[in-house]
Tab-separated table of C-alpha atoms in Angstrom:
chain	number	residue	atom	x	y	z
C	1	UNK	CA	-4.709	68.148	-112.455
C	2	UNK	CA	-5.952	66.085	-108.989
C	3	UNK	CA	-7.895	63.059	-109.165
C	4	UNK	CA	-11.165	65.387	-107.647
C	5	UNK	CA	-10.569	67.534	-110.733
C	6	UNK	CA	-10.552	64.800	-112.965
C	7	UNK	CA	-13.468	62.909	-111.475
C	8	UNK	CA	-15.431	66.176	-111.984
C	9	UNK	CA	-14.540	66.765	-115.562
C	10	UNK	CA	-15.354	63.507	-116.364
C	11	UNK	CA	-18.470	63.784	-114.836
C	12	UNK	CA	-19.395	67.181	-116.571
C	13	UNK	CA	-18.319	65.096	-120.125
C	14	UNK	CA	-20.761	62.574	-119.385
C	15	UNK	CA	-23.477	64.995	-118.120
C	16	UNK	CA	-23.393	67.178	-121.147
C	17	UNK	CA	-22.254	64.481	-123.667
C	18	UNK	CA	-19.079	66.586	-124.556
C	19	UNK	CA	-15.054	66.194	-124.602
C	20	UNK	CA	-13.323	68.940	-122.707
C	21	UNK	CA	-9.597	68.567	-123.416
C	22	UNK	CA	-6.705	68.674	-121.012
C	23	UNK	CA	-5.326	71.981	-122.411
C	24	UNK	CA	-9.012	73.703	-121.789
C	25	UNK	CA	-9.263	72.244	-118.397
C	26	UNK	CA	-5.863	73.729	-117.103
C	27	UNK	CA	-7.148	77.238	-118.105
C	28	UNK	CA	-10.326	77.006	-115.819
C	29	UNK	CA	-10.183	77.978	-112.220
C	30	UNK	CA	-13.129	78.970	-111.012
C	31	UNK	CA	-16.788	77.530	-111.098
C	32	UNK	CA	-18.152	80.711	-113.212
C	33	UNK	CA	-15.113	80.315	-115.665
C	34	UNK	CA	-16.106	76.563	-115.828
C	35	UNK	CA	-19.603	77.310	-116.479
C	36	UNK	CA	-19.078	79.601	-119.347
C	37	UNK	CA	-17.119	77.105	-121.037
C	38	UNK	CA	-19.775	74.719	-120.696
C	39	UNK	CA	-22.363	77.130	-121.902
C	40	UNK	CA	-20.001	78.417	-124.923
C	41	UNK	CA	-19.302	74.662	-126.045
C	42	UNK	CA	-23.066	73.527	-125.387
C	43	UNK	CA	-24.212	76.588	-127.597
C	44	UNK	CA	-21.795	75.892	-130.262
C	45	UNK	CA	-23.014	72.462	-130.273
C	46	UNK	CA	-27.104	72.945	-129.663
C	47	UNK	CA	-27.686	76.481	-130.668
C	48	UNK	CA	-30.525	78.176	-129.013
C	49	UNK	CA	-31.456	74.422	-127.602
C	50	UNK	CA	-28.600	74.583	-125.260
C	51	UNK	CA	-29.147	75.104	-122.008
C	52	UNK	CA	-28.566	78.499	-120.234
C	53	UNK	CA	-25.878	79.896	-117.701
C	54	UNK	CA	-28.205	79.643	-114.767
C	55	UNK	CA	-29.375	76.248	-115.698
C	56	UNK	CA	-25.638	75.010	-116.028
C	57	UNK	CA	-24.556	76.742	-112.864
C	58	UNK	CA	-27.411	74.915	-111.025
C	59	UNK	CA	-26.259	71.502	-112.246
C	60	UNK	CA	-22.584	72.252	-111.392
C	61	UNK	CA	-23.204	73.548	-108.380
C	62	UNK	CA	-25.714	70.389	-107.517
C	63	UNK	CA	-22.973	67.798	-108.661
C	64	UNK	CA	-20.399	69.793	-106.277
C	65	UNK	CA	-22.778	69.413	-103.274
C	66	UNK	CA	-23.723	65.789	-104.055
C	67	UNK	CA	-20.603	64.073	-105.626
C	68	UNK	CA	-17.963	66.010	-103.445
C	69	UNK	CA	-19.360	66.855	-100.383
C	70	UNK	CA	-18.900	70.728	-100.731
C	71	UNK	CA	-21.297	72.855	-98.826
C	72	UNK	CA	-23.871	74.968	-100.864
C	73	UNK	CA	-22.710	77.947	-99.152
C	74	UNK	CA	-18.943	77.988	-100.369
C	75	UNK	CA	-20.041	77.803	-104.018
C	76	UNK	CA	-20.262	80.767	-106.194
C	77	UNK	CA	-19.088	81.633	-109.505
C	78	UNK	CA	-16.047	83.208	-108.170
C	79	UNK	CA	-15.162	79.835	-105.951
C	80	UNK	CA	-11.701	78.581	-107.146
C	81	UNK	CA	-11.902	74.732	-107.569
C	82	UNK	CA	-8.666	74.121	-105.690
C	83	UNK	CA	-8.242	76.915	-103.456
C	84	UNK	CA	-11.958	77.362	-102.031
C	85	UNK	CA	-13.690	74.167	-102.810
C	86	UNK	CA	-10.673	71.785	-102.096
C	87	UNK	CA	-10.640	69.686	-105.280
C	88	UNK	CA	-7.338	68.324	-105.837
């Protein structure tokens, strides 16, 4: 896991007030997989009060644009963090 990836995971942990184990992160390759992971984790914790898929995706995409300066048009659920978005 590179520095960009670590910073992104730390952002998500702070933003959503969760812990993401390293072993879970190593199996999340795309934006969509990461968002689904967040959805399931938050739903397990918050039930019906958890944000939905679209809200989580929008928040994740906004972070990638603002914090990592990735052009919005490069971000999709199928975008791979390392290969497509250049996060190391």
